[in-house]
mmCIF file of C-alpha atoms and ligand atoms in Angstrom:
data_model
loop_
_atom_site.group_PDB
_atom_site.id
_atom_site.type_symbol
_atom_site.label_atom_id
_atom_site.label_comp_id
_atom_site.label_asym_id
_atom_site.label_seq_id
_atom_site.Cartn_x
_atom_site.Cartn_y
_atom_site.Cartn_z
ATOM 1 C CA MET A 5 127.436 180.273 99.092
ATOM 2 C CA ASP A 6 127.672 179.987 95.313
ATOM 3 C CA TYR A 7 126.221 183.341 94.242
ATOM 4 C CA SER A 8 126.287 182.353 90.579
ATOM 5 C CA ARG A 9 123.236 180.257 91.429
ATOM 6 C CA GLN A 10 121.648 182.769 93.771
ATOM 7 C CA ILE A 11 118.332 184.208 92.580
ATOM 8 C CA SER A 12 116.292 186.744 94.470
ATOM 9 C CA VAL A 13 112.604 186.873 93.548
ATOM 10 C CA VAL A 14 110.484 189.833 94.642
ATOM 11 C CA GLY A 15 106.827 189.094 94.074
ATOM 12 C CA SER A 16 103.418 187.735 94.968
ATOM 13 C CA LEU A 17 102.172 184.655 96.802
ATOM 14 C CA ASN A 18 98.568 183.519 96.278
ATOM 15 C CA LEU A 19 96.405 180.627 97.233
ATOM 16 C CA ASP A 20 94.903 179.499 93.904
ATOM 17 C CA PHE A 21 91.313 178.225 93.751
ATOM 18 C CA ILE A 22 91.199 176.409 90.423
ATOM 19 C CA HIS A 23 87.747 175.719 88.981
ATOM 20 C CA ASN A 24 87.463 173.332 86.047
ATOM 21 C CA VAL A 25 84.586 174.485 83.869
ATOM 22 C CA ASP A 26 83.126 173.409 80.526
ATOM 23 C CA HIS A 27 83.493 176.912 79.134
ATOM 24 C CA LEU A 28 84.520 180.350 80.386
ATOM 25 C CA PRO A 29 81.416 182.356 81.409
ATOM 26 C CA GLN A 30 79.946 185.264 79.440
ATOM 27 C CA PRO A 31 78.988 188.491 81.292
ATOM 28 C CA GLY A 32 75.845 187.803 83.333
ATOM 29 C CA GLU A 33 76.152 184.004 83.029
ATOM 30 C CA THR A 34 76.292 181.660 86.040
ATOM 31 C CA ILE A 35 78.086 178.382 85.439
ATOM 32 C CA THR A 36 78.748 175.268 87.526
ATOM 33 C CA ALA A 37 82.318 174.039 87.928
ATOM 34 C CA ARG A 38 83.084 170.352 87.428
ATOM 35 C CA SER A 39 85.701 170.425 90.175
ATOM 36 C CA LEU A 40 87.594 172.749 92.488
ATOM 37 C CA LYS A 41 91.226 172.283 93.509
ATOM 38 C CA THR A 42 93.518 174.484 95.542
ATOM 39 C CA ASP A 43 97.215 174.964 94.859
ATOM 40 C CA PHE A 44 99.877 177.396 95.993
ATOM 41 C CA GLY A 45 100.381 180.076 93.345
ATOM 42 C CA GLY A 46 101.105 183.737 92.687
ATOM 43 C CA LYS A 47 103.509 184.768 89.956
ATOM 44 C CA GLY A 48 106.370 185.577 92.325
ATOM 45 C CA ALA A 49 106.229 182.320 94.253
ATOM 46 C CA ASN A 50 105.643 180.267 91.085
ATOM 47 C CA GLN A 51 108.791 181.721 89.539
ATOM 48 C CA ALA A 52 110.719 181.166 92.774
ATOM 49 C CA ILE A 53 109.620 177.502 92.805
ATOM 50 C CA ALA A 54 110.611 177.087 89.144
ATOM 51 C CA ALA A 55 114.084 178.544 89.775
ATOM 52 C CA ALA A 56 114.537 176.354 92.871
ATOM 53 C CA ARG A 57 113.432 173.206 91.010
ATOM 54 C CA ALA A 58 115.909 174.161 88.269
ATOM 55 C CA GLY A 59 118.634 174.025 90.925
ATOM 56 C CA ALA A 60 119.030 177.637 92.081
ATOM 57 C CA SER A 61 119.435 178.920 95.631
ATOM 58 C CA VAL A 62 116.366 181.133 95.894
ATOM 59 C CA THR A 63 115.280 183.890 98.256
ATOM 60 C CA LEU A 64 111.669 185.039 97.949
ATOM 61 C CA ILE A 65 110.833 188.544 99.161
ATOM 62 C CA GLY A 66 107.072 188.811 99.549
ATOM 63 C CA ALA A 67 104.209 189.047 102.034
ATOM 64 C CA LEU A 68 101.694 186.621 103.543
ATOM 65 C CA GLY A 69 98.720 187.130 105.829
ATOM 66 C CA ALA A 70 98.824 185.956 109.443
ATOM 67 C CA ASP A 71 96.325 183.213 108.570
ATOM 68 C CA SER A 72 96.443 179.442 108.187
ATOM 69 C CA HIS A 73 97.045 179.762 104.409
ATOM 70 C CA GLY A 74 100.100 181.896 105.070
ATOM 71 C CA GLU A 75 101.457 179.457 107.618
ATOM 72 C CA ARG A 76 100.993 176.456 105.303
ATOM 73 C CA TYR A 77 102.466 178.381 102.380
ATOM 74 C CA ARG A 78 105.638 179.282 104.257
ATOM 75 C CA ALA A 79 106.137 175.663 105.353
ATOM 76 C CA PHE A 80 105.664 174.467 101.774
ATOM 77 C CA LEU A 81 108.228 176.927 100.369
ATOM 78 C CA THR A 82 110.710 175.876 103.040
ATOM 79 C CA SER A 83 110.198 172.238 102.038
ATOM 80 C CA GLU A 84 111.095 173.298 98.467
ATOM 81 C CA GLY A 85 114.397 174.719 99.748
ATOM 82 C CA ILE A 86 113.426 178.383 99.340
ATOM 83 C CA LEU A 87 114.661 180.910 101.906
ATOM 84 C CA THR A 88 111.501 182.318 103.507
ATOM 85 C CA SER A 89 112.862 184.524 106.285
ATOM 86 C CA SER A 90 112.472 187.362 103.741
ATOM 87 C CA ILE A 91 108.698 186.819 103.566
ATOM 88 C CA THR A 92 106.922 189.343 105.793
ATOM 89 C CA GLU A 93 103.949 188.198 107.859
ATOM 90 C CA LEU A 94 101.366 190.986 108.020
ATOM 91 C CA ASP A 95 98.850 191.577 110.795
ATOM 92 C CA ASP A 96 95.750 189.418 111.001
ATOM 93 C CA THR A 97 93.546 192.006 109.266
ATOM 94 C CA THR A 98 95.267 191.352 105.925
ATOM 95 C CA PRO A 99 94.633 187.974 104.284
ATOM 96 C CA THR A 100 97.087 186.009 102.196
ATOM 97 C CA GLY A 101 96.589 186.833 98.492
ATOM 98 C CA SER A 102 94.309 184.580 96.483
ATOM 99 C CA ALA A 103 93.378 183.858 92.898
ATOM 100 C CA CYS A 104 90.144 182.516 91.455
ATOM 101 C CA ILE A 105 91.138 180.609 88.316
ATOM 102 C CA LEU A 106 88.765 179.147 85.730
ATOM 103 C CA VAL A 107 90.144 176.532 83.333
ATOM 104 C CA SER A 108 87.969 175.465 80.389
ATOM 105 C CA ASN A 109 87.872 172.079 78.638
ATOM 106 C CA GLU A 110 90.096 173.609 75.936
ATOM 107 C CA GLY A 111 92.694 174.531 78.567
ATOM 108 C CA GLU A 112 91.981 178.278 78.260
ATOM 109 C CA ASN A 113 91.916 180.171 81.539
ATOM 110 C CA CYS A 114 90.908 183.418 83.144
ATOM 111 C CA ILE A 115 92.136 184.607 86.533
ATOM 112 C CA ILE A 116 90.870 187.073 89.141
ATOM 113 C CA VAL A 117 93.492 187.987 91.721
ATOM 114 C CA THR A 118 92.675 189.441 95.154
ATOM 115 C CA PRO A 119 96.042 190.928 96.222
ATOM 116 C CA GLY A 120 95.605 190.780 100.025
ATOM 117 C CA ALA A 121 99.075 190.805 101.594
ATOM 118 C CA ASN A 122 100.764 191.220 98.183
ATOM 119 C CA GLY A 123 99.241 194.704 97.930
ATOM 120 C CA CYS A 124 100.963 195.650 101.208
ATOM 121 C CA LEU A 125 104.474 194.724 100.051
ATOM 122 C CA SER A 126 105.952 198.202 100.334
ATOM 123 C CA PRO A 127 109.257 199.693 99.153
ATOM 124 C CA ALA A 128 110.207 199.946 102.865
ATOM 125 C CA ILE A 129 109.852 196.155 103.257
ATOM 126 C CA ILE A 130 112.101 195.685 100.219
ATOM 127 C CA GLU A 131 114.674 198.047 101.784
ATOM 128 C CA SER A 132 114.763 195.883 104.885
ATOM 129 C CA HIS A 133 115.703 192.855 102.746
ATOM 130 C CA ALA A 134 118.010 194.731 100.365
ATOM 131 C CA HIS A 135 121.007 192.520 101.207
ATOM 132 C CA HIS A 136 119.321 189.526 99.548
ATOM 133 C CA ILE A 137 119.016 191.464 96.291
ATOM 134 C CA GLN A 138 122.522 192.912 96.590
ATOM 135 C CA ASN A 139 124.048 189.456 97.144
ATOM 136 C CA ALA A 140 122.118 187.770 94.362
ATOM 137 C CA ASN A 141 123.292 187.051 90.870
ATOM 138 C CA ILE A 142 119.828 187.677 89.403
ATOM 139 C CA LEU A 143 116.762 189.625 90.546
ATOM 140 C CA LEU A 144 113.532 188.234 89.074
ATOM 141 C CA LEU A 145 110.480 190.534 89.058
ATOM 142 C CA GLN A 146 106.823 190.456 87.979
ATOM 143 C CA LEU A 147 104.058 193.045 88.485
ATOM 144 C CA GLU A 148 101.608 191.347 90.865
ATOM 145 C CA ILE A 149 102.843 193.628 93.650
ATOM 146 C CA PRO A 150 102.760 197.451 93.826
ATOM 147 C CA LEU A 151 104.698 198.924 90.917
ATOM 148 C CA GLU A 152 106.773 201.242 93.134
ATOM 149 C CA THR A 153 107.848 198.203 95.184
ATOM 150 C CA ALA A 154 109.096 196.313 92.142
ATOM 151 C CA GLN A 155 110.830 199.476 90.945
ATOM 152 C CA ARG A 156 112.575 199.940 94.300
ATOM 153 C CA ALA A 157 113.893 196.379 94.075
ATOM 154 C CA ALA A 158 115.180 197.096 90.559
ATOM 155 C CA VAL A 159 117.035 200.219 91.727
ATOM 156 C CA ILE A 160 118.685 198.279 94.595
ATOM 157 C CA ALA A 161 119.715 195.551 92.156
ATOM 158 C CA ARG A 162 121.085 197.993 89.586
ATOM 159 C CA GLN A 163 123.239 199.751 92.213
ATOM 160 C CA ALA A 164 124.654 196.376 93.287
ATOM 161 C CA ASN A 165 125.249 195.107 89.710
ATOM 162 C CA THR A 166 122.710 192.336 90.206
ATOM 163 C CA ARG A 167 121.243 191.493 86.784
ATOM 164 C CA ILE A 168 117.508 192.055 86.459
ATOM 165 C CA ILE A 169 114.923 189.952 84.648
ATOM 166 C CA ILE A 170 111.402 191.356 84.509
ATOM 167 C CA ASN A 171 108.212 189.597 83.509
ATOM 168 C CA PRO A 172 105.830 192.596 83.423
ATOM 169 C CA SER A 173 102.743 190.534 84.163
ATOM 170 C CA PRO A 174 99.920 191.230 84.796
ATOM 171 C CA TRP A 175 100.413 194.109 82.377
ATOM 172 C CA THR A 176 99.690 197.639 83.549
ATOM 173 C CA ASP A 177 99.973 200.747 81.361
ATOM 174 C CA SER A 178 101.659 202.429 84.341
ATOM 175 C CA PHE A 179 104.741 200.295 83.585
ATOM 176 C CA LYS A 180 107.080 202.421 81.442
ATOM 177 C CA LEU A 181 110.164 200.499 80.416
ATOM 178 C CA SER A 182 112.072 203.753 79.831
ATOM 179 C CA GLU A 183 111.855 204.429 83.607
ATOM 180 C CA TRP A 184 113.507 201.097 84.462
ATOM 181 C CA GLU A 185 116.979 199.730 83.900
ATOM 182 C CA VAL A 186 116.525 196.007 83.394
ATOM 183 C CA ASP A 187 118.614 193.475 81.480
ATOM 184 C CA TYR A 188 116.023 191.045 80.168
ATOM 185 C CA ALA A 189 112.244 191.197 79.706
ATOM 186 C CA ILE A 190 110.035 188.138 79.242
ATOM 187 C CA VAL A 191 106.579 188.837 77.813
ATOM 188 C CA ASN A 192 103.754 187.038 76.066
ATOM 189 C CA GLU A 193 102.373 188.351 72.779
ATOM 190 C CA SER A 194 99.807 190.770 74.184
ATOM 191 C CA GLU A 195 102.327 192.108 76.721
ATOM 192 C CA ALA A 196 104.841 192.491 73.867
ATOM 193 C CA ARG A 197 102.345 194.644 71.925
ATOM 194 C CA SER A 198 101.718 196.828 74.974
ATOM 195 C CA LEU A 199 105.425 197.070 75.834
ATOM 196 C CA THR A 200 106.670 197.915 72.360
ATOM 197 C CA GLY A 201 103.619 199.658 70.880
ATOM 198 C CA ILE A 202 104.068 197.360 67.852
ATOM 199 C CA GLU A 203 100.770 195.824 66.765
ATOM 200 C CA GLU A 204 102.210 193.382 64.167
ATOM 201 C CA LEU A 205 105.092 191.698 66.014
ATOM 202 C CA SER A 206 107.471 191.224 63.085
ATOM 203 C CA GLU A 207 111.115 190.388 63.734
ATOM 204 C CA SER A 208 112.297 193.381 61.679
ATOM 205 C CA ARG A 209 110.193 195.853 63.699
ATOM 206 C CA LEU A 210 111.281 194.290 67.001
ATOM 207 C CA ASN A 211 114.942 194.409 65.922
ATOM 208 C CA ILE A 212 114.615 198.147 65.294
ATOM 209 C CA TRP A 213 112.699 198.670 68.556
ATOM 210 C CA ILE A 214 115.347 197.068 70.762
ATOM 211 C CA GLN A 215 118.130 199.277 69.372
ATOM 212 C CA SER A 216 116.680 202.277 71.193
ATOM 213 C CA HIS A 217 116.101 200.471 74.525
ATOM 214 C CA LYS A 218 118.439 199.590 77.389
ATOM 215 C CA LEU A 219 117.387 195.922 77.393
ATOM 216 C CA ASN A 220 119.965 193.254 76.499
ATOM 217 C CA ALA A 221 117.210 190.961 75.265
ATOM 218 C CA LEU A 222 113.469 190.791 74.822
ATOM 219 C CA VAL A 223 111.979 187.299 75.009
ATOM 220 C CA ILE A 224 108.472 186.855 73.598
ATOM 221 C CA THR A 225 106.755 183.577 74.465
ATOM 222 C CA GLN A 226 103.987 182.482 72.096
ATOM 223 C CA GLY A 227 102.504 179.356 73.688
ATOM 224 C CA ALA A 228 103.130 176.325 71.455
ATOM 225 C CA ARG A 229 104.582 178.551 68.698
ATOM 226 C CA PRO A 230 108.298 179.516 68.643
ATOM 227 C CA THR A 231 109.596 181.912 71.286
ATOM 228 C CA LEU A 232 111.178 185.041 69.814
ATOM 229 C CA LEU A 233 114.578 186.113 71.107
ATOM 230 C CA ILE A 234 115.300 189.738 70.198
ATOM 231 C CA ARG A 235 118.749 191.205 70.845
ATOM 232 C CA LYS A 236 120.712 194.244 69.716
ATOM 233 C CA ASN A 237 122.780 193.811 66.530
ATOM 234 C CA VAL A 238 121.962 190.091 66.263
ATOM 235 C CA PRO A 239 119.249 188.664 63.986
ATOM 236 C CA ALA A 240 116.091 187.636 65.835
ATOM 237 C CA LEU A 241 115.882 183.940 66.704
ATOM 238 C CA LYS A 242 112.730 181.826 66.648
ATOM 239 C CA ILE A 243 113.105 178.958 69.119
ATOM 240 C CA PRO A 244 110.351 176.305 69.021
ATOM 241 C CA PRO A 245 109.231 174.733 72.304
ATOM 242 C CA PRO A 246 108.988 170.942 72.606
ATOM 243 C CA LYS A 247 105.644 169.564 71.455
ATOM 244 C CA VAL A 248 103.448 168.365 74.328
ATOM 245 C CA GLN A 249 99.794 167.564 75.022
ATOM 246 C CA ALA A 250 98.660 170.607 77.008
ATOM 247 C CA VAL A 251 95.901 170.260 79.626
ATOM 248 C CA ASP A 252 96.268 173.535 81.569
ATOM 249 C CA THR A 253 98.448 176.550 80.803
ATOM 250 C CA VAL A 254 98.223 178.134 84.297
ATOM 251 C CA GLY A 255 101.741 178.903 85.537
ATOM 252 C CA ALA A 256 103.461 177.957 82.252
ATOM 253 C CA GLY A 257 104.876 181.479 81.846
ATOM 254 C CA ASP A 258 106.145 181.421 85.432
ATOM 255 C CA SER A 259 107.785 178.048 84.865
ATOM 256 C CA PHE A 260 109.536 179.528 81.800
ATOM 257 C CA ALA A 261 110.727 182.592 83.757
ATOM 258 C CA GLY A 262 112.171 180.649 86.715
ATOM 259 C CA HIS A 263 114.076 178.126 84.584
ATOM 260 C CA PHE A 264 115.254 180.893 82.211
ATOM 261 C CA ALA A 265 116.559 182.898 85.199
ATOM 262 C CA HIS A 266 118.458 179.906 86.553
ATOM 263 C CA ALA A 267 120.065 179.232 83.165
ATOM 264 C CA ILE A 268 121.191 182.886 82.959
ATOM 265 C CA ALA A 269 122.582 182.653 86.520
ATOM 266 C CA GLU A 270 124.510 179.552 85.446
ATOM 267 C CA GLY A 271 126.080 181.541 82.605
ATOM 268 C CA CYS A 272 124.265 179.786 79.749
ATOM 269 C CA PRO A 273 123.986 181.600 76.402
ATOM 270 C CA LEU A 274 120.586 183.231 75.869
ATOM 271 C CA GLU A 275 119.526 180.641 73.262
ATOM 272 C CA VAL A 276 120.091 177.895 75.819
ATOM 273 C CA ALA A 277 118.212 179.794 78.516
ATOM 274 C CA VAL A 278 115.258 180.193 76.131
ATOM 275 C CA ARG A 279 115.315 176.483 75.210
ATOM 276 C CA ARG A 280 115.262 175.519 78.880
ATOM 277 C CA GLY A 281 112.509 178.066 79.528
ATOM 278 C CA ASN A 282 110.538 176.672 76.591
ATOM 279 C CA ALA A 283 110.847 173.128 77.929
ATOM 280 C CA ALA A 284 109.854 174.267 81.417
ATOM 281 C CA GLY A 285 106.801 176.125 80.088
ATOM 282 C CA ALA A 286 105.753 173.194 77.908
ATOM 283 C CA ALA A 287 106.184 170.675 80.736
ATOM 284 C CA ALA A 288 104.066 172.855 83.043
ATOM 285 C CA THR A 289 101.106 172.635 80.651
ATOM 286 C CA GLN A 290 100.985 168.840 80.981
ATOM 287 C CA LYS A 291 99.599 168.912 84.536
ATOM 288 C CA ALA A 292 96.815 170.849 86.236
ATOM 289 C CA GLY A 293 97.579 173.737 88.587
ATOM 290 C CA ALA A 294 100.436 176.202 88.964
ATOM 291 C CA GLN A 295 103.172 174.989 91.326
ATOM 292 C CA ASN A 296 101.910 171.435 91.132
ATOM 293 C CA ALA A 297 102.845 171.454 87.422
ATOM 294 C CA ILE A 298 106.246 173.177 87.514
ATOM 295 C CA PRO A 299 108.978 170.714 86.433
ATOM 296 C CA ASN A 300 112.408 170.186 87.929
ATOM 297 C CA ARG A 301 115.748 170.228 86.101
ATOM 298 C CA THR A 302 115.705 166.493 85.306
ATOM 299 C CA GLU A 303 112.231 166.706 83.796
ATOM 300 C CA ILE A 304 113.107 169.563 81.462
ATOM 301 C CA PHE A 305 116.316 167.860 80.357
ATOM 302 C CA GLU A 306 114.332 164.700 79.577
ATOM 303 C CA LEU A 307 111.894 166.756 77.530
ATOM 304 C CA LEU A 308 114.763 168.455 75.701
ATOM 305 C CA ASP A 309 116.366 165.043 75.086
ATOM 306 C CA ALA A 310 113.170 163.732 73.578
ATOM 307 C CA ASN A 311 113.181 166.767 71.294
ATOM 308 C CA SER A 312 116.316 166.213 69.213
ATOM 309 C CA ALA A 313 116.424 169.780 67.862
ATOM 310 C CA SER A 314 116.945 171.066 71.410
ATOM 311 C CA LYS A 315 119.488 168.463 72.518
ATOM 312 C CA LEU A 316 122.583 170.446 71.599
ATOM 313 C CA TYR A 317 121.476 173.381 73.692
ATOM 314 C CA GLN A 318 121.319 171.836 77.150
HETATM 315 O O1 LIG B 412 100.732 182.998 86.524
HETATM 316 C C1 LIG B 412 99.826 182.165 87.190
HETATM 317 C C2 LIG B 412 99.454 182.768 88.506
HETATM 318 O O2 LIG B 412 98.722 183.942 88.268
HETATM 319 C C3 LIG B 412 98.559 181.919 89.374
HETATM 320 O O3 LIG B 412 99.277 181.052 90.218
HETATM 321 C C4 LIG B 412 97.721 182.941 90.125
HETATM 322 O O4 LIG B 412 97.986 182.997 91.481
HETATM 323 C C5 LIG B 412 98.024 184.267 89.441
HETATM 324 O O5 LIG B 412 98.865 185.008 90.185
#
């Protein structure tokens, strides 16, 4: 096996119930959805799908319920070429995780996650699949599973010299970067404020912040605005994503993370990994849903081609 392309993802799997609504509801308001679609989702599985569609060999360590959703989900991941023997099936009292997603006419969303099986992904389960992390080139983590479980995976990876990328989302104040040894962090703007304690995210402040942290790079995605790449002893870079007509931003961050991880596994420079991540995130906003919208390698290269400023960085 070519381990330079091997990515291990430890994270969540959800069934997404996506409601299209005219506007997001206010407290106490009842609204009627225009339509309801289901899609496979969950930040862990979305990122695994993105890395696999980028061309990586992917192992997903996660948990599903012993229900029909879980069964269908496993079959779908297998059809995407993802190794699923590392996904634990829980007993039939624990349902597969789910997410209720509202998407407004403006493409804004809000999400309620019911963890189900994801909440039962324990450090002991991770231990039993440690060899996947130890043999991988990259470990990709998010925080939609218990924090101690993600942290256990990070410790196993660190001891095996597997590089670690974390997307600390959904944010929790219990996440203390100083207690983790990770190589790269990918955050959106609000996560960046919480992570760094910097309210005004200026490049000069972020450059100072990273000097006193173990991270090799902090990547801050900003939707349609340029992604910030912050490294030690190198000026911050602002890397604009390709311009697209966005219809739904659900899963765009996950699409970025999976394609970014694959580019790092391939040995691409960070700027290139960010450009590919940008293209993957932008492409994912052009279609409804999470995994339904995640592009493959050819699609992001076409988008980069159409965007001449990014062409050199493929
Ligand atoms: O990042 C998008 C994902 O967040 C959705 O697929 C949903 O399942 C929630 O986990």
